[in-house]
Amino acid sequence: MPKTKTSFFCQNCGYESAKWLGKCPACQQWNSFVEEVVVKEDKKTWQGEGGKPAPVLIEAIEGARVKRLPSHDTELDRVLGGGIVPGSLVLIGGEPGIGKSTLMLQLALNVPMKVLYVSGEESEQQIKLRAGRIASATKENTWILSETDLEQIFQQAKALQPELLIIDSIQTLTSKSLESVAGSIGQVRHCAGQLLRYAKQTRVPVFLVGHITKEGSLAGPKVLEHMVDTVLQFEGDSRMMYRLLRTTKNRFGSTAELGIYEMTGKGLRTVNNPSEVLISQREAPVSGVGIGATVEGNRSLLIEIQALVGAAAYGTPQRTSTGFDGRRLNMLLAVLEKRTGLKLGSQDIFVNMAGGIRVDDPAVDLAVCVAVLSSLHDISIPDKVCFAAEVGLGGEVRAVNHIGIRISEAEKLGFTTIYISKYNKNLDRKPVSIKVKQFALLPEVFGDLFG
Ligand code: TYD
Ligand code: MG
């Protein structure tokens, strides 16, 4: 019986120490060390064929252009950089209930490949029930395995020879070669490491589902993010319809990509034209609504910003924003007071990004200011008018990046006027059906809009 060796691991970053520490020297986290049993890692769980790797001349390596496998999901293909790369390890993180399992099951049901979907969280019956709800399910070559033991999973994978492996979730897996519990940093790191070997040796792409902690980072292991090729974040408000799939790391493509889904009663639906759903359709214009032309990744979205300004019922006026940074809102309100003379001190102000989307793009500033003013004076902004500019502390209307994409998206959606900064020179191409109005100061924009 070999003597068991234990070590202490930081559950936040994976730092290993021989003794317990109160504060992690690597990530400065307090009270994050947990004792775990370690076994020398000569027992490799995944034993593939092929001997020791030897150095290869770079010119001799073939297949510099990898053939990607289409996932039959336009949004997923987009965030992966154009399809699934053979032998890649992809991590999908997100809060509970956001739809990670649904997304993965939908992928398993839709790709024309032999897929092994391993769930450590749900039984086969539960998965079958879920699959029954998904409308877009088209094929049968999907194998379900309810298992948490890594060695068992590899045995089944060896027998089945899948072309795509999905693990839901990495935190439920355990390997016998470690004695620590499922979800501990040692287990997660070991299992992910073995799955990485599996992916690289067999060229089978592997998708891992990962949970997110309350603080919003991938549960436990930063190490996990270093290991995998691609990290996708599935986010959104689980009570709202829309879900965003963002790339935060990608060895095979850009990280500026964004996929948009809608959660329906029949699974996730890809949203190919987000602007149309994010702008509500209404009969007559109402006050307090401004449309901002934002850019997320390389994708332009027109987002409806709603503001409600009313006399405060209680002593301290409220300032509430949903989907928009509260501090930024306070700053914009201060600029409005100081530079345009609006009296906002005794008003309750609510600002809301329609559709439950979170916007960090400073280009919505102008739309927020205009929406607030529109609500305060109860004058609606003309239909088919949108805005794309940052607002500075001096009340200046500042230039934003990707102005060409913003203008063409607005034009595509039938907007007739866009307000931008005077300092946005070089518009990539000449707009045809949209009027571009350029201003330097906030009062000039207001003057032009409301006369
Ligand atoms: P799930 O995919 O299990 O989320 P995760 O794996 O990230 O924890 O579930 C997402 C939620 O979506 C769940 O609360 C139920 C709901 N849902 C639908 O609204 N429609 C559907 O067709 C399905 C399958 C789930
Ligand atoms: Mg799940």
Coordinates of C-alpha atoms and ligand atoms in Angstrom, one line a residue:
M1 CA 0.0 0.0 0.0
P2 CA 1.7 3.2 -1.1
K3 CA 1.8 6.0 1.4
T4 CA -0.8 8.6 0.5
K5 CA 0.6 12.0 -0.2
T6 CA -1.4 15.1 0.3
S7 CA -1.0 18.6 -0.8
F8 CA -2.8 21.9 -0.4
F9 CA -4.4 23.5 -3.5
C10 CA -5.8 27.0 -3.9
Q11 CA -9.4 26.4 -5.1
N12 CA -9.3 29.6 -7.0
C13 CA -6.2 29.4 -9.1
G14 CA -4.7 25.9 -8.5
Y15 CA -1.6 27.0 -6.7
E16 CA 0.0 24.0 -4.9
S17 CA 1.6 24.3 -1.5
A18 CA 3.0 21.7 0.9
K19 CA 1.3 23.3 3.9
W20 CA -1.9 25.2 4.5
L21 CA -1.8 28.9 3.8
G22 CA -4.3 31.6 4.7
K23 CA -3.7 33.7 1.7
C24 CA -2.8 32.4 -1.7
P25 CA 0.6 33.9 -2.8
A26 CA -0.4 33.5 -6.5
C27 CA -3.9 35.0 -6.7
Q28 CA -4.1 36.7 -3.2
Q29 CA -7.4 34.9 -2.4
W30 CA -8.0 34.4 1.3
N31 CA -8.9 31.1 2.8
S32 CA -8.9 29.2 -0.4
F33 CA -6.6 26.3 0.4
V34 CA -8.0 22.8 0.6
E35 CA -6.1 19.6 1.3
E36 CA -6.3 17.0 -1.5
V37 CA -4.8 13.6 -1.9
V38 CA -2.3 13.5 -4.8
V39 CA -1.1 10.5 -6.6
K40 CA 1.9 10.6 -8.9
E41 CA 0.5 11.3 -12.3
D42 CA 2.3 8.3 -14.1
K43 CA -1.1 6.6 -14.2
K44 CA -2.4 8.2 -17.4
T45 CA -6.0 7.5 -17.7
W46 CA -6.2 8.0 -21.4
Q47 CA -3.8 5.6 -23.1
G48 CA -3.9 6.1 -26.8
E49 CA -1.8 4.7 -29.5
G50 CA 1.4 6.2 -30.7
G51 CA 4.7 6.3 -28.9
K52 CA 6.7 9.2 -27.5
P53 CA 6.3 12.4 -29.7
A54 CA 9.5 13.4 -31.5
P55 CA 10.3 16.9 -32.9
V56 CA 9.0 17.5 -36.4
L57 CA 10.1 20.1 -38.9
I58 CA 7.6 22.8 -39.2
E59 CA 7.4 22.5 -43.0
A60 CA 6.8 18.8 -42.7
I61 CA 3.6 19.4 -40.6
E62 CA 0.7 19.0 -42.8
G63 CA -2.7 20.5 -42.6
A64 CA -1.9 24.0 -41.7
R65 CA -5.4 24.8 -42.9
V66 CA -7.6 22.7 -40.7
K67 CA -10.9 21.5 -42.1
R68 CA -13.5 22.7 -39.8
L69 CA -16.7 20.7 -39.1
P70 CA -19.9 22.7 -39.3
S71 CA -21.9 22.5 -36.2
H72 CA -25.2 23.2 -38.0
D73 CA -25.8 26.2 -35.7
T74 CA -24.9 29.5 -37.3
E75 CA -24.2 31.2 -34.0
L76 CA -22.0 28.5 -32.6
D77 CA -20.0 28.3 -35.8
R78 CA -19.6 32.1 -35.6
V79 CA -18.2 32.1 -32.0
L80 CA -15.9 29.1 -32.7
G81 CA -14.4 31.1 -35.6
G82 CA -16.1 29.2 -38.5
G83 CA -16.9 25.7 -37.2
I84 CA -15.6 23.0 -34.9
V85 CA -11.8 22.3 -35.2
P86 CA -10.9 18.6 -35.0
G87 CA -9.1 17.7 -31.9
S88 CA -10.0 20.9 -30.1
L89 CA -11.1 21.2 -26.5
V90 CA -13.8 23.8 -26.0
L91 CA -15.1 25.0 -22.6
I92 CA -18.6 26.4 -22.2
G93 CA -19.1 28.3 -19.0
G94 CA -22.3 29.9 -17.7
E95 CA -24.6 30.2 -14.7
P96 CA -26.9 27.4 -13.7
G97 CA -30.1 27.4 -15.8
I98 CA -28.8 29.6 -18.6
G99 CA -29.0 26.8 -21.1
K100 CA -25.6 25.1 -21.4
S101 CA -27.0 21.6 -21.4
T102 CA -29.7 22.6 -23.8
L103 CA -27.2 24.1 -26.2
M104 CA -25.0 21.0 -26.0
L105 CA -27.8 18.6 -26.5
Q106 CA -29.0 20.6 -29.4
L107 CA -25.5 20.4 -30.9
A108 CA -25.5 16.6 -30.3
L109 CA -28.8 16.2 -32.0
N110 CA -28.1 18.4 -35.0
V111 CA -24.5 17.6 -36.2
P112 CA -24.4 14.7 -38.7
M113 CA -21.7 13.0 -36.7
K114 CA -21.6 10.2 -34.2
V115 CA -21.8 12.0 -30.9
L116 CA -21.3 10.8 -27.3
Y117 CA -23.0 13.0 -24.9
V118 CA -21.9 12.3 -21.3
S119 CA -24.0 13.7 -18.5
G120 CA -22.9 13.6 -14.9
E121 CA -25.9 15.6 -13.8
E122 CA -28.9 14.1 -15.5
S123 CA -30.2 10.6 -16.1
E124 CA -30.8 9.2 -19.6
Q125 CA -34.6 9.7 -19.1
Q126 CA -34.2 13.3 -18.2
I127 CA -32.1 13.9 -21.3
K128 CA -34.6 12.1 -23.4
L129 CA -37.3 14.3 -22.1
R130 CA -35.3 17.4 -22.9
A131 CA -34.5 16.1 -26.3
G132 CA -38.2 15.6 -26.9
R133 CA -38.8 19.3 -26.3
I134 CA -36.1 20.5 -28.8
A135 CA -37.8 21.1 -32.0
S136 CA -34.8 21.3 -34.3
A137 CA -33.7 17.8 -33.4
T138 CA -33.0 15.9 -36.7
K139 CA -31.0 12.8 -36.2
E140 CA -30.5 9.6 -34.4
N141 CA -26.7 9.1 -34.2
T142 CA -26.5 10.5 -30.7
W143 CA -25.4 8.4 -27.8
I144 CA -26.2 9.3 -24.2
L145 CA -24.1 8.1 -21.3
S146 CA -25.0 9.0 -17.7
E147 CA -21.6 8.6 -16.0
T148 CA -19.2 10.5 -13.8
D149 CA -16.2 8.1 -13.7
L150 CA -13.5 9.3 -16.1
E151 CA -12.1 5.8 -16.7
Q152 CA -15.5 4.4 -17.6
I153 CA -16.1 7.3 -20.0
F154 CA -12.9 6.6 -21.8
Q155 CA -13.7 2.9 -22.0
Q156 CA -17.1 3.6 -23.5
A157 CA -15.5 6.2 -25.9
K158 CA -13.0 3.6 -27.0
A159 CA -15.7 1.1 -27.8
L160 CA -18.1 3.6 -29.4
Q161 CA -15.5 5.7 -31.3
P162 CA -17.5 8.9 -31.4
E163 CA -16.7 11.8 -33.7
L164 CA -17.6 14.4 -31.1
L165 CA -17.5 14.1 -27.3
I166 CA -19.6 16.3 -25.0
I167 CA -19.0 16.3 -21.2
D168 CA -21.7 17.9 -19.1
S169 CA -20.1 19.0 -16.8
I170 CA -16.4 18.9 -16.0
Q171 CA -17.1 19.5 -12.3
T172 CA -19.0 16.2 -11.9
L173 CA -16.2 14.0 -13.2
T174 CA -13.9 12.0 -11.0
S175 CA -10.9 10.0 -11.7
K176 CA -9.9 7.0 -9.6
S177 CA -6.3 8.1 -9.7
L178 CA -7.1 11.0 -7.4
E179 CA -8.9 10.6 -4.1
S180 CA -10.3 14.1 -3.8
V181 CA -13.9 14.8 -4.4
A182 CA -15.6 15.7 -7.7
G183 CA -15.3 19.4 -8.5
S184 CA -12.1 19.9 -6.5
I185 CA -9.3 21.6 -8.3
G186 CA -7.2 18.4 -8.4
Q187 CA -10.0 16.4 -10.0
V188 CA -11.0 19.1 -12.5
R189 CA -7.5 19.7 -13.6
H190 CA -6.7 16.0 -13.9
C191 CA -9.9 15.1 -15.8
A192 CA -9.5 18.1 -18.1
G193 CA -5.9 17.2 -18.7
Q194 CA -6.8 13.6 -19.7
L195 CA -9.6 14.8 -21.9
L196 CA -7.1 17.2 -23.6
R197 CA -4.8 14.2 -24.3
Y198 CA -7.8 12.3 -25.7
A199 CA -8.8 15.2 -28.0
K200 CA -5.3 15.7 -29.3
Q201 CA -4.6 12.0 -29.9
T202 CA -7.8 11.0 -31.4
R203 CA -8.6 14.3 -33.2
V204 CA -12.1 14.1 -31.7
P205 CA -13.3 17.5 -30.7
V206 CA -14.4 17.7 -27.0
F207 CA -16.9 20.1 -25.5
L208 CA -16.8 20.6 -21.7
V209 CA -19.5 22.3 -19.8
G210 CA -18.2 24.3 -16.8
H211 CA -20.1 25.9 -14.0
I212 CA -19.6 29.4 -12.9
T213 CA -19.2 30.6 -9.3
K214 CA -21.2 33.3 -7.7
E215 CA -18.4 35.8 -8.5
G216 CA -18.9 35.0 -12.1
S217 CA -15.7 33.2 -12.9
L218 CA -15.5 29.7 -14.1
A219 CA -15.8 27.5 -11.0
G220 CA -12.5 26.9 -9.3
P221 CA -10.0 26.6 -12.0
K222 CA -8.4 29.4 -13.8
V223 CA -6.1 26.5 -14.8
L224 CA -9.0 25.1 -16.9
E225 CA -9.0 28.2 -19.0
H226 CA -5.3 27.8 -19.7
M227 CA -5.7 24.2 -20.8
V228 CA -8.5 24.4 -23.3
D229 CA -8.3 25.9 -26.8
T230 CA -11.5 27.9 -26.7
V231 CA -13.5 29.3 -23.9
L232 CA -17.1 30.3 -24.6
Q233 CA -19.3 32.2 -22.0
F234 CA -23.0 31.7 -22.1
E235 CA -24.7 34.6 -20.5
G236 CA -27.9 36.6 -20.1
D237 CA -30.6 36.9 -17.6
S238 CA -32.2 33.5 -17.2
R239 CA -35.6 35.1 -16.8
M240 CA -35.2 36.9 -20.1
M241 CA -35.5 35.4 -23.5
Y242 CA -32.1 36.3 -24.9
R243 CA -28.8 34.5 -24.4
L244 CA -25.4 35.7 -25.5
L245 CA -22.6 33.3 -26.3
R246 CA -19.3 35.1 -26.2
T247 CA -15.8 33.9 -27.0
T248 CA -13.3 34.9 -24.3
K249 CA -10.4 32.8 -25.6
N250 CA -9.9 31.2 -29.0
R251 CA -6.8 29.6 -30.4
F252 CA -8.5 29.2 -33.7
G253 CA -10.3 32.5 -34.3
S254 CA -11.2 35.9 -33.0
T255 CA -12.4 36.6 -29.5
A256 CA -14.6 39.4 -30.6
E257 CA -17.4 37.2 -31.7
L258 CA -20.9 37.1 -30.3
G259 CA -23.7 34.6 -30.8
I260 CA -27.3 35.4 -29.9
Y261 CA -30.0 32.9 -29.0
E262 CA -33.5 33.1 -27.9
M263 CA -34.8 30.5 -25.3
T264 CA -38.1 29.3 -26.5
G265 CA -40.4 26.5 -25.3
K266 CA -38.8 24.3 -27.9
G267 CA -35.1 24.8 -27.1
L268 CA -32.7 27.6 -28.2
R269 CA -33.3 29.4 -31.4
T270 CA -30.5 31.2 -33.2
V271 CA -31.2 34.9 -33.7
N272 CA -29.8 35.9 -37.0
N273 CA -31.1 39.4 -37.1
P274 CA -30.9 40.6 -33.5
S275 CA -31.6 44.3 -34.1
E276 CA -35.1 43.5 -35.4
V277 CA -36.0 41.7 -32.1
L278 CA -34.3 44.2 -29.8
I279 CA -36.3 47.1 -31.1
S280 CA -39.9 46.9 -30.2
Q281 CA -42.5 47.4 -32.8
R282 CA -45.0 50.0 -31.9
E283 CA -47.8 52.0 -33.6
A284 CA -46.8 55.5 -32.5
P285 CA -43.6 56.8 -31.1
V286 CA -43.5 57.2 -27.3
S287 CA -41.3 59.5 -25.3
G288 CA -38.2 58.3 -23.5
V289 CA -37.0 55.9 -26.1
G290 CA -33.7 56.3 -28.0
I291 CA -32.1 53.8 -30.3
G292 CA -28.3 53.3 -29.9
A293 CA -26.2 51.7 -32.6
T294 CA -23.8 49.5 -30.7
V295 CA -21.1 47.1 -31.7
E296 CA -20.5 43.8 -29.9
G297 CA -17.5 42.0 -31.3
N298 CA -17.7 42.5 -35.0
R299 CA -21.4 42.6 -35.0
S300 CA -23.6 45.7 -34.9
L301 CA -26.7 45.7 -32.9
L302 CA -29.3 48.4 -32.7
I303 CA -30.6 48.5 -29.1
E304 CA -33.6 50.3 -27.7
I305 CA -32.9 52.4 -24.6
Q306 CA -35.8 53.3 -22.5
A307 CA -35.8 56.0 -19.9
L308 CA -38.4 57.1 -17.5
V309 CA -38.1 60.4 -15.6
G310 CA -40.6 61.5 -13.1
A311 CA -40.8 63.6 -9.9
A312 CA -39.4 61.7 -7.0
A313 CA -42.1 60.4 -4.6
Y314 CA -39.7 60.1 -1.7
G315 CA -36.9 62.3 -0.4
T316 CA -34.0 60.8 -2.2
P317 CA -34.5 60.4 -5.9
Q318 CA -33.8 57.0 -7.4
R319 CA -31.5 56.2 -10.2
T320 CA -31.9 52.7 -11.5
S321 CA -30.4 51.2 -14.6
T322 CA -30.8 47.7 -16.0
G323 CA -28.3 46.4 -18.5
F324 CA -26.3 49.6 -18.3
D325 CA -23.6 50.6 -15.8
G326 CA -25.1 52.6 -12.9
R327 CA -22.0 54.8 -12.4
R328 CA -21.9 55.7 -16.1
L329 CA -25.6 56.7 -15.8
N330 CA -24.9 59.0 -12.9
M331 CA -22.1 60.5 -14.8
L332 CA -24.2 61.2 -17.8
L333 CA -26.9 62.7 -15.6
A334 CA -24.4 65.0 -14.1
V335 CA -23.2 66.1 -17.5
L336 CA -26.8 66.7 -18.6
E337 CA -27.4 68.9 -15.5
K338 CA -24.1 70.9 -15.8
R339 CA -23.8 71.3 -19.6
T340 CA -27.4 71.5 -20.8
G341 CA -29.1 73.0 -17.7
L342 CA -31.6 70.2 -17.2
K343 CA -33.1 70.0 -13.7
L344 CA -32.8 66.4 -12.8
G345 CA -32.0 66.7 -9.1
S346 CA -35.5 66.0 -7.8
Q347 CA -36.4 63.3 -10.4
D348 CA -36.5 59.6 -10.3
I349 CA -34.7 58.2 -13.3
F350 CA -34.9 54.7 -14.7
V351 CA -32.9 53.5 -17.6
N352 CA -33.4 50.1 -19.3
M353 CA -31.8 48.3 -22.2
A354 CA -34.6 46.4 -24.0
G355 CA -34.4 42.7 -24.3
G356 CA -32.4 42.0 -21.1
I357 CA -29.1 42.7 -22.9
R358 CA -26.2 44.2 -21.1
V359 CA -24.4 47.0 -23.0
D360 CA -20.9 48.2 -22.2
D361 CA -20.3 50.0 -25.5
P362 CA -19.8 53.8 -24.7
A363 CA -21.5 54.6 -28.0
V364 CA -24.9 54.3 -26.3
D365 CA -24.2 57.4 -24.2
L366 CA -25.8 59.7 -26.7
A367 CA -28.9 57.6 -27.0
V368 CA -29.2 57.4 -23.1
C369 CA -28.9 61.2 -22.8
V370 CA -31.5 61.7 -25.6
A371 CA -33.9 59.2 -24.0
V372 CA -33.7 60.9 -20.6
L373 CA -34.4 64.3 -22.2
S374 CA -37.2 62.9 -24.2
S375 CA -38.8 61.4 -21.1
L376 CA -38.3 64.6 -19.0
H377 CA -40.0 66.8 -21.5
D378 CA -42.4 64.1 -22.7
I379 CA -41.5 64.7 -26.4
S380 CA -40.9 61.6 -28.5
I381 CA -37.9 61.2 -30.7
P382 CA -38.9 60.9 -34.3
D383 CA -39.2 57.3 -35.6
K384 CA -36.3 55.9 -37.6
V385 CA -33.6 58.0 -35.9
C386 CA -30.7 56.4 -34.1
F387 CA -27.5 57.5 -32.3
A388 CA -23.9 56.4 -32.0
A389 CA -21.6 58.6 -29.9
E390 CA -19.9 58.7 -26.6
V391 CA -20.6 61.7 -24.3
G392 CA -17.6 63.3 -22.5
L393 CA -17.7 65.2 -19.2
G394 CA -17.7 68.5 -21.0
G395 CA -20.9 67.6 -22.8
E396 CA -18.9 66.9 -26.0
V397 CA -20.1 64.4 -28.4
R398 CA -17.1 62.1 -29.0
A399 CA -16.2 59.8 -31.8
V400 CA -16.6 56.0 -31.6
N401 CA -14.9 53.1 -33.4
H402 CA -16.5 51.0 -36.1
I403 CA -18.7 53.9 -37.2
G404 CA -19.0 52.3 -40.7
I405 CA -20.5 49.1 -39.4
R406 CA -22.9 51.1 -37.2
I407 CA -24.1 53.3 -40.0
S408 CA -24.6 50.4 -42.5
E409 CA -26.6 48.3 -39.9
A410 CA -28.8 51.3 -39.2
E411 CA -29.3 51.8 -42.9
K412 CA -30.0 48.1 -43.5
L413 CA -32.8 48.3 -40.9
G414 CA -34.4 51.3 -42.6
F415 CA -33.3 54.1 -40.3
T416 CA -33.4 57.5 -42.0
T417 CA -31.1 59.5 -39.7
I418 CA -28.1 58.7 -37.5
Y419 CA -26.5 61.2 -35.1
I420 CA -22.8 60.8 -34.6
S421 CA -19.8 62.9 -33.6
K422 CA -18.4 65.6 -35.7
Y423 CA -15.0 64.0 -35.1
N424 CA -15.8 60.7 -36.7
K425 CA -14.1 61.5 -40.0
N426 CA -13.4 58.8 -42.5
L427 CA -16.8 57.1 -42.9
D428 CA -15.8 53.9 -44.7
R429 CA -18.3 54.3 -47.5
K430 CA -20.9 56.8 -48.6
P431 CA -24.3 56.1 -47.0
V432 CA -27.0 56.0 -49.5
S433 CA -30.4 56.1 -47.9
I434 CA -29.5 57.3 -44.4
K435 CA -28.7 60.9 -43.4
V436 CA -25.6 61.2 -41.2
K437 CA -25.8 64.2 -38.8
Q438 CA -22.6 65.2 -37.1
F439 CA -22.3 67.3 -34.0
A440 CA -19.7 68.4 -31.5
L441 CA -21.8 69.2 -28.4
L442 CA -24.8 67.8 -26.6
P443 CA -26.9 71.0 -26.8
E444 CA -26.5 71.1 -30.6
V445 CA -27.9 67.6 -30.8
F446 CA -30.8 68.5 -28.6
G447 CA -31.4 71.7 -30.6
D448 CA -31.5 69.8 -33.8
L449 CA -33.8 67.0 -32.5
F450 CA -36.3 69.0 -30.5
G451 CA -35.9 72.5 -32.0
Ligands
TYD1 P1 -30.3 24.0 -18.9 O1 -30.0 23.8 -20.3 O2 -30.4 22.8 -18.0 O3 -29.3 25.0 -18.2 P2 -27.8 24.7 -17.6 O4 -27.4 23.4 -18.2 O5 -27.0 25.9 -18.1 O6 -28.0 24.7 -16.2 O7 -31.7 24.7 -18.8 C1 -32.0 26.0 -19.2 C2 -33.4 26.5 -18.8 O8 -34.1 26.6 -20.0 C3 -34.2 25.6 -17.9 O9 -34.6 26.4 -16.8 C4 -35.4 25.2 -18.7 C5 -35.4 26.1 -19.9 N1 -35.8 25.5 -21.2 C6 -36.7 26.1 -22.0 O10 -37.2 27.2 -21.7 N2 -37.0 25.5 -23.2 C7 -36.5 24.3 -23.6 O11 -36.8 23.8 -24.7 C8 -35.6 23.7 -22.7 C9 -34.9 22.4 -23.1 C10 -35.2 24.3 -21.5
MG2 MG -26.9 21.6 -17.2

